[in-house]
Structure formats: C-alpha cells, structure tokens
Short mmCIF file of C-alpha atoms and ligand atoms in Angstrom, two decimals:
data_model
loop_
_atom_site.label_atom_id
_atom_site.label_comp_id
_atom_site.label_asym_id
_atom_site.label_seq_id
_atom_site.Cartn_x
_atom_site.Cartn_y
_atom_site.Cartn_z
CA MET Z 381 216.77 -80.55 10.38
CA HIS Z 382 217.78 -83.17 7.86
CA GLN Z 383 218.55 -86.42 9.76
CA GLU Z 384 220.90 -88.84 7.96
CA LYS Z 385 219.17 -92.18 7.75
CA ARG Z 386 220.65 -95.13 9.39
CA PHE Z 387 220.79 -98.77 8.15
CA GLY Z 388 222.12 -101.82 9.46
CA VAL Z 389 221.04 -104.96 11.60
CA GLU Z 390 217.71 -104.90 13.23
CA GLY Z 391 217.98 -108.61 14.60
CA ILE Z 392 220.33 -111.39 14.93
CA ALA Z 393 219.91 -115.24 15.82
CA VAL Z 394 222.06 -118.32 15.77
CA SER Z 395 221.87 -122.10 15.06
CA ILE Z 396 224.56 -124.33 16.45
CA PRO Z 397 224.61 -128.23 16.12
CA LYS Z 398 223.97 -130.10 19.10
CA HIS Z 399 226.89 -132.23 19.29
CA PHE Z 400 230.48 -131.30 19.96
CA ILE Z 401 233.86 -132.79 20.43
CA ASP Z 402 236.46 -131.44 23.07
CA LEU Z 403 239.66 -130.56 21.45
CA GLY Z 404 241.37 -132.39 24.27
CA THR Z 405 239.83 -135.64 23.19
CA LEU Z 406 241.01 -135.08 19.63
CA ALA Z 407 244.41 -134.27 20.85
CA GLU Z 408 244.78 -137.37 23.07
CA ALA Z 409 243.22 -139.75 20.41
CA THR Z 410 245.73 -138.55 17.85
CA GLY Z 411 248.81 -138.08 20.13
CA VAL Z 412 249.01 -134.50 20.17
CA ASP Z 413 249.76 -132.32 23.62
CA PRO Z 414 246.31 -130.99 24.42
CA ALA Z 415 247.92 -127.77 25.30
CA LYS Z 416 248.64 -127.19 21.49
CA TYR Z 417 244.98 -127.06 20.99
CA TYR Z 418 243.73 -125.36 24.02
CA ARG Z 419 246.55 -122.78 24.47
CA GLY Z 420 248.45 -122.80 21.05
CA LEU Z 421 245.17 -122.41 18.84
CA GLY Z 422 243.12 -121.06 21.92
CA GLY Z 423 240.00 -123.41 21.24
CA ARG Z 424 238.11 -125.64 23.51
CA ARG Z 425 235.49 -127.45 21.68
CA MET Z 426 234.23 -127.81 18.03
CA ALA Z 427 230.68 -128.43 16.98
CA VAL Z 428 230.03 -131.45 14.75
CA VAL Z 429 227.06 -132.12 12.51
CA THR Z 430 225.12 -135.28 12.23
CA PRO Z 431 223.95 -136.60 8.98
CA ILE Z 432 220.33 -134.72 9.31
CA GLU Z 433 222.07 -131.37 9.49
CA ASP Z 434 223.69 -129.59 6.72
CA PRO Z 435 224.32 -125.90 5.69
CA VAL Z 436 220.49 -125.72 4.55
CA THR Z 437 219.38 -126.79 7.82
CA MET Z 438 221.33 -124.72 9.96
CA ALA Z 439 220.31 -121.68 7.79
CA VAL Z 440 216.61 -122.44 7.96
CA GLU Z 441 216.91 -122.88 11.85
CA ALA Z 442 218.68 -119.64 12.32
CA THR Z 443 216.31 -117.66 10.00
CA ARG Z 444 213.30 -119.22 11.58
CA THR Z 445 214.57 -118.26 15.11
CA LEU Z 446 215.17 -114.67 13.63
CA ILE Z 447 211.45 -114.27 12.10
CA ASP Z 448 209.99 -115.75 15.32
CA ARG Z 449 211.96 -113.64 17.92
CA TYR Z 450 211.91 -110.23 16.11
CA ASP Z 451 208.16 -110.64 14.77
CA VAL Z 452 209.48 -110.19 11.23
CA ASP Z 453 206.64 -110.13 8.68
CA PRO Z 454 207.80 -112.54 6.06
CA SER Z 455 206.15 -110.63 3.35
CA GLY Z 456 208.01 -107.52 3.94
CA ILE Z 457 211.31 -109.70 3.22
CA GLY Z 458 212.39 -108.46 -0.17
CA MET Z 459 215.91 -110.17 -0.30
CA LEU Z 460 217.54 -113.20 1.16
CA ILE Z 461 221.07 -113.59 0.74
CA VAL Z 462 223.04 -116.68 1.85
CA GLY Z 463 226.73 -116.52 2.45
CA SER Z 464 228.62 -119.69 2.49
CA GLU Z 465 231.55 -121.79 1.78
CA SER Z 466 229.64 -124.85 1.75
CA GLY Z 467 227.17 -124.87 -0.90
CA VAL Z 468 225.15 -128.06 -1.37
CA ASP Z 469 224.61 -128.04 -5.13
CA ALA Z 470 226.67 -126.28 -7.96
CA ALA Z 471 223.61 -124.42 -9.20
CA LYS Z 472 220.65 -124.27 -7.01
CA PRO Z 473 221.64 -121.61 -3.94
CA ILE Z 474 221.10 -122.70 -0.17
CA ALA Z 475 218.81 -119.47 -0.32
CA SER Z 476 216.12 -121.17 -2.28
CA TYR Z 477 215.81 -124.10 0.16
CA VAL Z 478 215.47 -121.52 3.15
CA HIS Z 479 212.89 -119.29 0.95
CA GLY Z 480 210.88 -122.38 0.31
CA MET Z 481 210.96 -124.15 3.73
CA LEU Z 482 210.04 -120.69 5.63
CA GLY Z 483 207.25 -119.82 2.90
CA LEU Z 484 208.79 -116.39 2.11
CA ALA Z 485 206.90 -114.35 -0.41
CA PRO Z 486 207.56 -114.97 -4.29
CA HIS Z 487 208.75 -111.23 -4.65
CA CYS Z 488 211.69 -111.94 -2.54
CA ARG Z 489 215.01 -111.92 -4.48
CA THR Z 490 217.25 -114.90 -3.22
CA PHE Z 491 220.76 -115.85 -4.05
CA ASP Z 492 224.07 -117.06 -2.41
CA THR Z 493 227.34 -115.35 -2.14
CA GLN Z 494 230.46 -117.41 -2.11
CA HIS Z 495 233.95 -116.10 -1.27
CA ALA Z 496 235.24 -118.48 1.44
CA CYS Z 497 234.78 -116.84 4.88
CA TYR Z 498 233.89 -113.46 3.38
CA GLY Z 499 230.70 -114.42 1.49
CA ALA Z 500 228.33 -113.26 4.28
CA THR Z 501 229.92 -109.88 4.53
CA ALA Z 502 229.57 -109.17 0.89
CA ALA Z 503 225.75 -110.17 1.37
CA LEU Z 504 225.62 -107.79 4.33
CA GLN Z 505 227.05 -105.02 2.65
CA MET Z 506 224.83 -105.46 -0.43
CA ALA Z 507 221.75 -105.92 1.74
CA ARG Z 508 222.39 -102.63 3.62
CA ASP Z 509 222.95 -100.99 0.06
CA TRP Z 510 219.82 -102.40 -1.22
CA THR Z 511 217.78 -101.41 2.01
CA SER Z 512 218.93 -97.89 1.85
CA ARG Z 513 217.19 -97.38 -1.61
CA GLN Z 514 213.97 -98.59 -0.53
CA VAL Z 515 211.23 -95.87 -0.19
CA GLY Z 516 208.90 -95.36 2.72
CA GLU Z 517 209.14 -97.88 5.49
CA GLY Z 518 211.01 -99.96 2.79
CA LYS Z 519 211.55 -103.58 2.50
CA LYS Z 520 213.89 -105.63 4.77
CA ALA Z 521 216.55 -108.18 3.91
CA ILE Z 522 217.85 -111.28 5.57
CA VAL Z 523 221.66 -112.25 5.43
CA VAL Z 524 222.45 -115.68 6.54
CA ALA Z 525 225.76 -117.14 7.07
CA THR Z 526 226.10 -120.87 7.31
CA ASP Z 527 228.95 -123.22 7.11
CA ILE Z 528 230.65 -126.48 8.07
CA ALA Z 529 234.29 -125.99 8.33
CA ARG Z 530 235.82 -129.76 7.48
CA TYR Z 531 239.44 -130.61 6.93
CA GLU Z 532 240.83 -134.12 6.43
CA VAL Z 533 241.09 -136.34 9.53
CA GLY Z 534 244.68 -135.96 10.82
CA SER Z 535 245.49 -133.07 8.99
CA ALA Z 536 246.83 -129.70 10.85
CA GLY Z 537 243.54 -127.95 10.12
CA GLU Z 538 241.42 -130.95 11.97
CA PRO Z 539 241.35 -129.03 15.39
CA THR Z 540 239.99 -125.87 13.57
CA GLN Z 541 236.72 -127.42 12.58
CA GLY Z 542 233.18 -126.31 13.42
CA ALA Z 543 229.65 -125.67 12.19
CA GLY Z 544 226.94 -123.13 12.69
CA ALA Z 545 224.55 -120.39 11.25
CA VAL Z 546 224.13 -116.77 11.95
CA ALA Z 547 221.05 -114.98 10.62
CA LEU Z 548 220.92 -111.07 10.38
CA LEU Z 549 217.77 -108.94 9.69
CA VAL Z 550 218.91 -105.79 7.83
CA GLY Z 551 216.82 -102.79 7.54
CA ASN Z 552 216.49 -99.15 8.48
CA ARG Z 553 215.70 -99.55 12.23
CA PRO Z 554 218.97 -100.75 13.17
CA ASP Z 555 218.41 -101.45 16.91
CA VAL Z 556 221.51 -103.97 16.96
CA LEU Z 557 223.95 -102.25 14.66
CA VAL Z 558 224.06 -99.06 12.68
CA ILE Z 559 226.55 -99.79 10.04
CA GLU Z 560 228.68 -96.64 9.50
CA ASN Z 561 228.88 -95.21 6.13
CA HIS Z 562 232.44 -94.74 5.19
CA ASP Z 563 234.47 -95.33 1.77
CA ASP Z 564 234.86 -99.27 1.50
CA ALA Z 565 238.06 -100.52 3.09
CA VAL Z 566 238.37 -103.77 1.09
CA TYR Z 567 241.52 -105.80 0.05
CA THR Z 568 241.66 -108.54 -2.60
CA ALA Z 569 244.56 -110.62 -3.78
CA ASP Z 570 244.47 -113.84 -5.88
CA VAL Z 571 246.26 -116.32 -3.30
CA MET Z 572 246.15 -119.99 -2.93
CA ASP Z 573 245.71 -120.17 0.88
CA PHE Z 574 242.54 -122.02 1.35
CA TRP Z 575 240.17 -123.67 -1.13
CA ARG Z 576 237.79 -126.60 -1.92
CA PRO Z 577 237.78 -128.41 -5.08
CA HIS Z 578 234.19 -129.38 -6.25
CA TYR Z 579 235.07 -132.95 -5.87
CA SER Z 580 236.19 -132.69 -2.15
CA SER Z 581 234.01 -132.06 0.83
CA THR Z 582 236.92 -131.12 2.91
CA ALA Z 583 238.88 -127.69 2.50
CA MET Z 584 242.68 -127.63 1.67
CA VAL Z 585 244.90 -125.18 3.11
CA ASP Z 586 248.38 -124.03 3.17
CA GLY Z 587 248.03 -123.19 6.87
CA HIS Z 588 250.69 -120.77 7.71
CA TYR Z 589 250.49 -118.95 4.47
CA SER Z 590 246.88 -118.65 5.15
CA LEU Z 591 247.89 -116.70 8.42
CA GLU Z 592 250.10 -114.40 6.45
CA CYS Z 593 247.63 -113.68 3.90
CA TYR Z 594 245.03 -112.82 6.68
CA LEU Z 595 247.42 -110.43 8.58
CA LYS Z 596 248.40 -108.59 5.32
CA ALA Z 597 244.82 -108.07 4.31
CA LEU Z 598 244.07 -107.14 8.03
CA GLU Z 599 246.81 -104.27 7.96
CA ASN Z 600 245.76 -103.19 4.64
CA THR Z 601 242.29 -102.65 5.31
CA TYR Z 602 242.72 -101.11 8.69
CA LEU Z 603 244.77 -98.58 7.57
CA THR Z 604 242.60 -97.95 4.52
CA HIS Z 605 239.51 -97.52 6.93
CA ARG Z 606 241.30 -95.45 9.15
CA ALA Z 607 242.33 -93.18 6.53
CA ALA Z 608 238.97 -93.04 4.84
CA SER Z 609 236.91 -92.73 8.18
CA GLY Z 610 239.12 -90.72 10.37
CA LEU Z 611 238.51 -93.03 13.07
CA GLY Z 612 241.31 -94.16 15.17
CA TRP Z 613 242.00 -96.97 17.71
CA ASP Z 614 240.46 -94.98 20.67
CA ASP Z 615 237.25 -94.71 19.05
CA TYR Z 616 236.53 -98.39 19.23
CA ARG Z 617 235.03 -100.10 22.34
CA HIS Z 618 235.84 -103.57 20.72
CA LEU Z 619 237.62 -104.94 17.81
CA LEU Z 620 235.96 -108.15 16.25
CA PHE Z 621 237.90 -110.26 13.79
CA HIS Z 622 237.16 -113.36 11.71
CA VAL Z 623 237.92 -116.44 13.89
CA PRO Z 624 239.13 -119.32 12.21
CA PHE Z 625 240.60 -120.41 15.77
CA PRO Z 626 240.57 -118.02 18.56
CA LYS Z 627 244.30 -117.64 18.87
CA MET Z 628 244.22 -116.00 15.42
CA ALA Z 629 242.11 -113.10 16.72
CA PHE Z 630 244.76 -112.53 19.38
CA LYS Z 631 247.44 -112.65 16.27
CA ALA Z 632 245.25 -110.08 14.46
CA PHE Z 633 244.80 -107.68 17.55
CA ARG Z 634 248.55 -107.80 18.10
CA GLN Z 635 249.32 -106.91 14.44
CA LEU Z 636 247.03 -103.71 14.90
CA HIS Z 637 248.62 -103.07 18.28
CA GLU Z 638 252.15 -102.95 16.81
CA ILE Z 639 250.87 -100.58 14.14
CA GLU Z 640 249.37 -98.23 16.77
CA SER Z 641 252.20 -98.71 19.03
CA LYS Z 642 255.18 -97.60 16.53
CA GLU Z 643 253.12 -94.76 15.56
CA ARG Z 644 252.96 -93.56 19.22
CA ASN Z 645 256.80 -94.57 19.55
CA GLY Z 646 255.73 -97.28 22.13
CA ASP Z 647 253.82 -94.99 24.34
CA PHE Z 648 250.66 -97.16 24.18
CA GLY Z 649 248.84 -99.47 26.54
CA PRO Z 650 249.90 -103.15 27.19
CA LEU Z 651 248.95 -105.50 24.66
CA GLU Z 652 247.22 -108.15 26.84
CA GLU Z 653 245.41 -105.80 28.96
CA GLN Z 654 244.10 -104.02 25.60
CA PHE Z 655 243.07 -107.52 24.17
CA ASP Z 656 241.41 -108.85 27.42
CA ARG Z 657 239.06 -105.66 27.24
CA MET Z 658 238.51 -104.93 23.44
CA THR Z 659 238.52 -108.65 21.79
CA ALA Z 660 238.42 -111.34 24.23
CA PRO Z 661 235.04 -110.78 25.36
CA ALA Z 662 233.76 -111.53 21.98
CA LEU Z 663 235.30 -114.80 21.45
CA TRP Z 664 233.63 -117.04 24.09
CA ALA Z 665 231.07 -118.49 21.58
CA ASN Z 666 233.85 -119.23 18.91
CA ILE Z 667 235.83 -121.01 21.72
CA GLU Z 668 233.00 -123.53 22.10
CA VAL Z 669 231.85 -123.81 18.45
CA GLY Z 670 235.17 -123.81 16.50
CA ASN Z 671 235.64 -122.30 12.94
CA VAL Z 672 232.35 -121.35 11.23
CA TYR Z 673 233.89 -119.88 8.04
CA SER Z 674 231.41 -117.00 7.02
CA ALA Z 675 229.48 -117.02 10.12
CA SER Z 676 232.52 -116.73 12.48
CA LEU Z 677 232.72 -113.04 12.76
CA TYR Z 678 228.98 -112.63 13.17
CA LEU Z 679 228.98 -115.50 15.83
CA SER Z 680 231.68 -113.31 17.88
CA PHE Z 681 229.48 -110.25 17.44
CA ALA Z 682 226.30 -112.35 18.56
CA GLY Z 683 228.38 -113.49 21.68
CA LEU Z 684 229.71 -110.09 22.46
CA LEU Z 685 226.01 -108.78 22.29
CA GLU Z 686 224.67 -111.37 24.76
CA LYS Z 687 227.44 -111.28 27.09
CA SER Z 688 227.90 -107.40 27.50
CA GLY Z 689 224.15 -106.21 27.26
CA HIS Z 690 223.28 -102.95 27.94
CA ASP Z 691 226.71 -101.92 28.55
CA LEU Z 692 227.33 -101.61 24.71
CA GLU Z 693 224.65 -99.32 23.79
CA GLY Z 694 225.91 -96.74 21.48
CA ALA Z 695 229.54 -98.28 21.61
CA ARG Z 696 231.52 -98.31 18.36
CA LEU Z 697 232.96 -101.87 17.06
CA GLY Z 698 235.53 -102.46 14.46
CA PHE Z 699 234.82 -105.56 12.31
CA PHE Z 700 237.50 -107.60 10.26
CA SER Z 701 236.15 -110.02 7.71
CA TYR Z 702 238.52 -112.30 5.84
CA GLY Z 703 237.81 -114.74 3.24
CA SER Z 704 240.59 -116.75 1.72
CA GLY Z 705 241.39 -116.55 -1.80
CA CYS Z 706 241.30 -113.61 -0.89
CA CYS Z 707 238.98 -110.84 -0.12
CA ALA Z 708 238.74 -108.85 3.14
CA GLU Z 709 236.88 -105.88 4.51
CA PHE Z 710 237.24 -103.69 7.63
CA PHE Z 711 234.25 -101.86 8.49
CA SER Z 712 232.75 -100.16 11.53
CA GLY Z 713 229.29 -99.69 13.28
CA THR Z 714 227.73 -98.49 16.47
CA VAL Z 715 225.43 -100.83 18.67
CA GLY Z 716 221.92 -99.79 18.50
CA THR Z 717 220.16 -97.77 21.52
CA ASP Z 718 217.34 -100.12 22.28
CA ALA Z 719 219.24 -103.08 23.73
CA SER Z 720 216.22 -104.11 25.86
CA ALA Z 721 214.53 -104.85 22.57
CA TRP Z 722 216.95 -107.49 21.23
CA GLN Z 723 219.18 -108.50 24.21
CA GLY Z 724 217.10 -111.73 25.32
CA ARG Z 725 216.58 -112.83 21.89
CA ILE Z 726 220.02 -113.92 20.34
CA GLY Z 727 220.06 -117.14 22.04
CA VAL Z 728 223.65 -118.20 21.80
CA ALA Z 729 224.18 -119.53 25.41
CA GLU Z 730 220.43 -121.30 24.94
CA ALA Z 731 221.93 -123.02 21.60
CA LEU Z 732 224.80 -124.32 23.62
CA ALA Z 733 222.80 -125.62 26.41
CA GLY Z 734 222.46 -129.25 26.65
CA ARG Z 735 224.91 -130.09 23.86
CA ILE Z 736 226.04 -133.67 23.67
CA GLU Z 737 229.70 -134.47 23.81
CA LEU Z 738 231.21 -137.21 21.55
CA ASP Z 739 234.08 -139.42 21.98
CA TYR Z 740 236.76 -139.81 19.01
CA ASP Z 741 235.23 -142.77 17.56
CA GLN Z 742 231.78 -141.04 17.51
CA TYR Z 743 233.07 -138.29 15.76
CA LEU Z 744 234.58 -140.22 13.10
CA GLU Z 745 231.48 -142.28 12.67
CA LEU Z 746 229.42 -139.26 12.20
CA ARG Z 747 231.86 -137.84 9.84
CA LYS Z 748 231.42 -141.09 7.69
CA GLU Z 749 227.70 -141.01 7.86
CA THR Z 750 227.35 -137.52 7.13
CA GLU Z 751 229.49 -138.06 3.84
CA ALA Z 752 227.39 -140.95 2.75
CA ILE Z 753 224.05 -139.50 3.14
CA SER Z 754 225.18 -136.62 1.08
CA ARG Z 755 226.56 -138.63 -1.70
CA ASP Z 756 225.29 -142.22 -1.99
CA GLY Z 757 221.55 -141.96 -1.98
CA SER Z 758 220.98 -143.15 1.41
CA TYR Z 759 217.90 -141.93 3.09
CA ARG Z 760 216.69 -141.31 6.49
CA GLU Z 761 212.90 -140.84 7.51
CA ARG Z 762 212.24 -138.28 9.88
CA PRO Z 763 211.76 -139.61 13.29
CA ALA Z 764 208.33 -138.57 15.01
CA SER Z 765 210.34 -136.97 17.80
CA ASN Z 766 211.99 -134.51 15.70
CA GLY Z 767 209.66 -131.70 16.76
CA GLU Z 768 209.91 -128.50 14.99
CA HIS Z 769 213.35 -129.12 13.39
CA VAL Z 770 214.35 -129.30 9.90
CA TRP Z 771 215.82 -132.70 8.71
CA PHE Z 772 218.04 -133.48 5.88
CA CYS Z 773 216.96 -137.06 4.65
CA GLY Z 774 219.38 -137.58 1.94
CA VAL Z 775 219.73 -137.47 -1.68
CA GLN Z 776 217.12 -139.25 -4.03
CA GLY Z 777 216.94 -139.01 -7.70
CA HIS Z 778 219.82 -136.49 -7.50
CA GLN Z 779 217.75 -134.22 -5.42
CA ARG Z 780 218.42 -133.31 -1.86
CA ILE Z 781 215.30 -133.95 0.39
CA TYR Z 782 214.37 -132.21 3.50
CA ALA Z 783 211.58 -132.88 5.84
CA ARG Z 784 210.05 -130.49 8.43
CA ALA Z 785 207.39 -130.69 11.01
CA MET Z 786 204.02 -128.92 9.82
N1 CAA V 1020 251.73 -126.33 24.03
C1 CAA V 1020 251.14 -125.17 23.89
N2 CAA V 1020 251.22 -124.52 22.66
C2 CAA V 1020 251.81 -125.14 21.81
C3 CAA V 1020 252.26 -126.46 21.88
C4 CAA V 1020 252.39 -127.18 23.10
N3 CAA V 1020 252.67 -128.35 23.39
N4 CAA V 1020 252.68 -126.96 20.70
C5 CAA V 1020 252.47 -125.92 19.78
N5 CAA V 1020 252.06 -124.97 20.27
C6 CAA V 1020 251.59 -123.52 19.73
C7 CAA V 1020 252.48 -123.10 18.79
O1 CAA V 1020 253.66 -122.37 19.18
C8 CAA V 1020 251.71 -122.26 17.82
O2 CAA V 1020 251.35 -121.20 18.48
P1 CAA V 1020 251.66 -119.64 17.83
O3 CAA V 1020 251.26 -119.50 16.41
O4 CAA V 1020 251.31 -118.42 18.82
O5 CAA V 1020 253.43 -119.69 17.82
C9 CAA V 1020 250.53 -122.91 17.76
O6 CAA V 1020 250.38 -123.70 18.89
C10 CAA V 1020 250.07 -123.85 16.56
O7 CAA V 1020 251.29 -124.46 16.42
P2 CAA V 1020 251.80 -124.83 14.75
O8 CAA V 1020 251.88 -123.60 14.20
O9 CAA V 1020 252.95 -125.58 14.94
O10 CAA V 1020 250.46 -125.85 14.33
P3 CAA V 1020 250.24 -126.52 12.98
O11 CAA V 1020 251.21 -126.36 12.16
O12 CAA V 1020 249.74 -127.71 13.33
O13 CAA V 1020 249.02 -125.78 12.40
C11 CAA V 1020 247.39 -124.01 11.74
C12 CAA V 1020 248.25 -124.54 12.98
C13 CAA V 1020 248.26 -123.65 10.43
C14 CAA V 1020 246.56 -122.73 12.13
C15 CAA V 1020 246.48 -125.35 11.53
O14 CAA V 1020 245.63 -125.55 12.35
C16 CAA V 1020 245.62 -124.83 10.03
O15 CAA V 1020 246.06 -125.15 8.80
N6 CAA V 1020 244.47 -124.36 10.22
C17 CAA V 1020 243.49 -124.22 9.12
C18 CAA V 1020 243.83 -123.00 8.41
C19 CAA V 1020 243.46 -121.64 9.15
O16 CAA V 1020 242.74 -121.55 10.12
N7 CAA V 1020 243.93 -120.52 8.54
C20 CAA V 1020 243.87 -119.30 9.35
C21 CAA V 1020 244.14 -117.99 8.45
S1 CAA V 1020 242.80 -118.27 6.84
C22 CAA V 1020 241.29 -117.91 7.31
O17 CAA V 1020 240.97 -117.40 8.42
C23 CAA V 1020 240.25 -118.49 6.55
C24 CAA V 1020 239.74 -119.66 7.41
O18 CAA V 1020 238.72 -119.61 7.82
C25 CAA V 1020 240.25 -121.11 6.85
#
C-alpha cells in the first residue's frame, strides 16, 4: 500500500537572553499604570540583550543546542535558512555566520529570509518543500528564527520588545510536527504598518493600524485554509498565533471565534473558556520573553510542546504567522507520535531559569552599550569565564567579530 511521505519538524530548540526587565518596572519608571502592560497587553517580562549578544549569537546558540540535543549529523544538513527582521549586515546573511561558527559542511545552501515577522515561516515552508524532493533518506534542513524587537525609548511599542531565537530541524522524520499538505493559505498586501529603515536600529510602527492589518490577514488566511483543507474549528486542539504581545493572541482568537459563532448563529462555546483551552497554554513563554518577531510563533509552539507533553501526540494545531508589510499564512500540522523522544530536549524553562532582572537604569544603559558596540568600533575581549558561549566582540575594520570557546 502506498503511504504518503511526511515532512516537517524533527527537532526544536531555543535561545533566550539571560537578562530581562519586568513590565511593571518599565511602567513605574515611565509613569504608566502597570495594569496597562500586565492586563492591557498581557505581558509580564521582556528579554533584553547585552552588548555581547545579537541575532547571530542567539541563532548560533539555538542551532548548537538543536544539533547537540537531537544528535544531528552536521554533514547531513543541506540547507540552513535564517528568518530575521534584525539582519546585522545589508549583504552578508546571518546564516553565513551560523554556518561558519558551527562548522557545517560546504555543500550546505545558506541564506536569510526577510519579511518582518513572517521570514521564518517562509523559510520553514521552503525547507519543507526542499526536503520533500530529497531522495532516499535525504538531507535535512535547519531553519532558525532570530530577532531583537526594539522600539524607541518612551514609544508605545516599548513594552512590546523582547529577543530570542528558535531553531527547527526539518526533514522526513517529523517526530515533532508533521506539516500538513494543503493549498497555500497566504495573504499579501503592501501596507505601512511596521518597518525599520536601514539607518535605524529601532522599528517604526503605526501601532493601531498594525493590529487592523494583522486581523484582516488572519481572517483572510483562516478562511482560505478552511476552504482549501476542509478542516474546521473542531479539528484543532490548539490554535497558535504570531504573538507581538500576548493580548494580541486573544484578539486573534476572538476574531476567529466571532466568525465561527456567527456561522453557527451564536450556538458556540463561550469565548473565554475556549481561549483558555485552545490558545492560552501556548503563551506562557511569550509572556516571559516578549516579542521575538519571526521567532514568536515558534516560541509559542515550543512553550506548548514543553508544557503539554505527551497529551499532544497526534493533536492537530493551527498556526497563524504574520509579518508586517505584510505577508501572512495559516497552516496546520499534527504533533508527532514519538513525544518521549523530543519532550525533554526543547529547554524553554531551562533557558528561562536563573535570568537576571534589570532595573530601569540598567535597561537603558544596556541599550546604549549595545547600540555603541554595533556601530562605533568599540571592542570587548571575550572573558575567560564565558564557557561555551558565543560572544559578539564588536566591529573592527567594518567587520563584525565573534569569539567562541574552542
Ligand atoms: N489597565 C488595564 N488596561 C489598560 C489600562 C489600564 N490602566 N490602560 C489601557 N489599557 C488597555 C487598553 O484598553 C488596551 O486594551 P484593548 O486593546 O483590549 O482595548 C490596551 O491596554 C492597550 O492600550 P492602548 O491601545 O491605549 O495602548 P497604546 O496605544 O499605548 O499601544 C500598541 C498599544 C498599539 C499595541 C503598542 O504597544 C504598539 O504599537 N506595539 C507595537 C506594534 C504591535 O505590536 N503591533 C501588533 C500587530 S503587527 C505585528 O504583529 C508585527 C509585529 O510583531 C510588530
């Protein structure tokens, strides 16, 4: 009997900066009611990078963890794609640095994909298509989402910052997630809702308009996917969304709930109860880390897998990815059946353990130093105590210099 081949995610690993600021600290220092950030935006903490961390170091850390924990043979990696909004160079991709620092094979194709927060989803779909045309056991691909969400100090976007990376191993043994094969449910519109000019290290955003664009893209892609796949609301155990701030996932869920409710003439389960069951369990890591742009949907996925464990085997999940500008996609997948093989390896709680809390002045100082080391040629030697970690030293002779323990 012919059995359809399955492709998707074989492994998943994360990297999260070790420092954070509590949103209450930010609110109090700037004269805002903390309830606006805790309840109004649904966040709690945001990861903050130090000058030695950047999108490259986070991508390297996440990928190295992936390779170590899933016993990946680096010579079998034929494609490495990094999805990021926060590229460090206008020409050289982050993927080249990751490839070099991890010693991947020369026959590996490397490049970055950029479309605000959608870049990693474009990469994942491309990697899945590519692995599906490999013959025999085939080669595997690695997709990394890495980003620093940074807005101007004092702006409305400031409480929705964060940083981190998620690495995904993609291939034909999708123990973590089988990506289902349906016609694409994508939506593109040329909108100016969020952007970052080359000369700026902070993003610019038309905040409330960006919410409208997100929700319009969601409705469009959800309905397209429903029509193309024949899958409906009741087929999903969980619905995962791009999470610029946790309350946005609630707004997204509410939008879909309204569509379904209207079609069933209101004869539909209560909104809050369904949200708590279907989406809230996937938000705990985002609440701790903040927005990680292209990585945010996949951090949500990693958090869900880690907390819900074996219960998810075979469960169908719906994913909504949104990148401002904009391009969005809704896709579905079923969780693999070998949960015992991957459950202990994701390490989200481990990455969050022992983080260091910053006060407001320390947060501002780190922002200033981080900006300086990326731009003005200041340079830091790697300290002997840096252990295994990769270290961004600064820019010398117009080149970014990285160090790592041998
Ligand atoms: N107590 C409790 N709640 C309060 C409150 C208080 N004291 N004061 C305000 N609130 C609530 C408000 O009622 C509101 O809730 P609802 O949306 O449920 O009504 C919430 O807190 C936010 O209040 P405002 O809308 O007044 O906040 P704001 O105008 O200062 O900015 C924002 C909110 C537009 C999201 C802003 O943070 C922003 O620009 N963020 C960046 C852009 C963004 O994340 N866009 C998301 C879609 S685009 C995308 O997803 C791509 C991406 O990653 C950027």
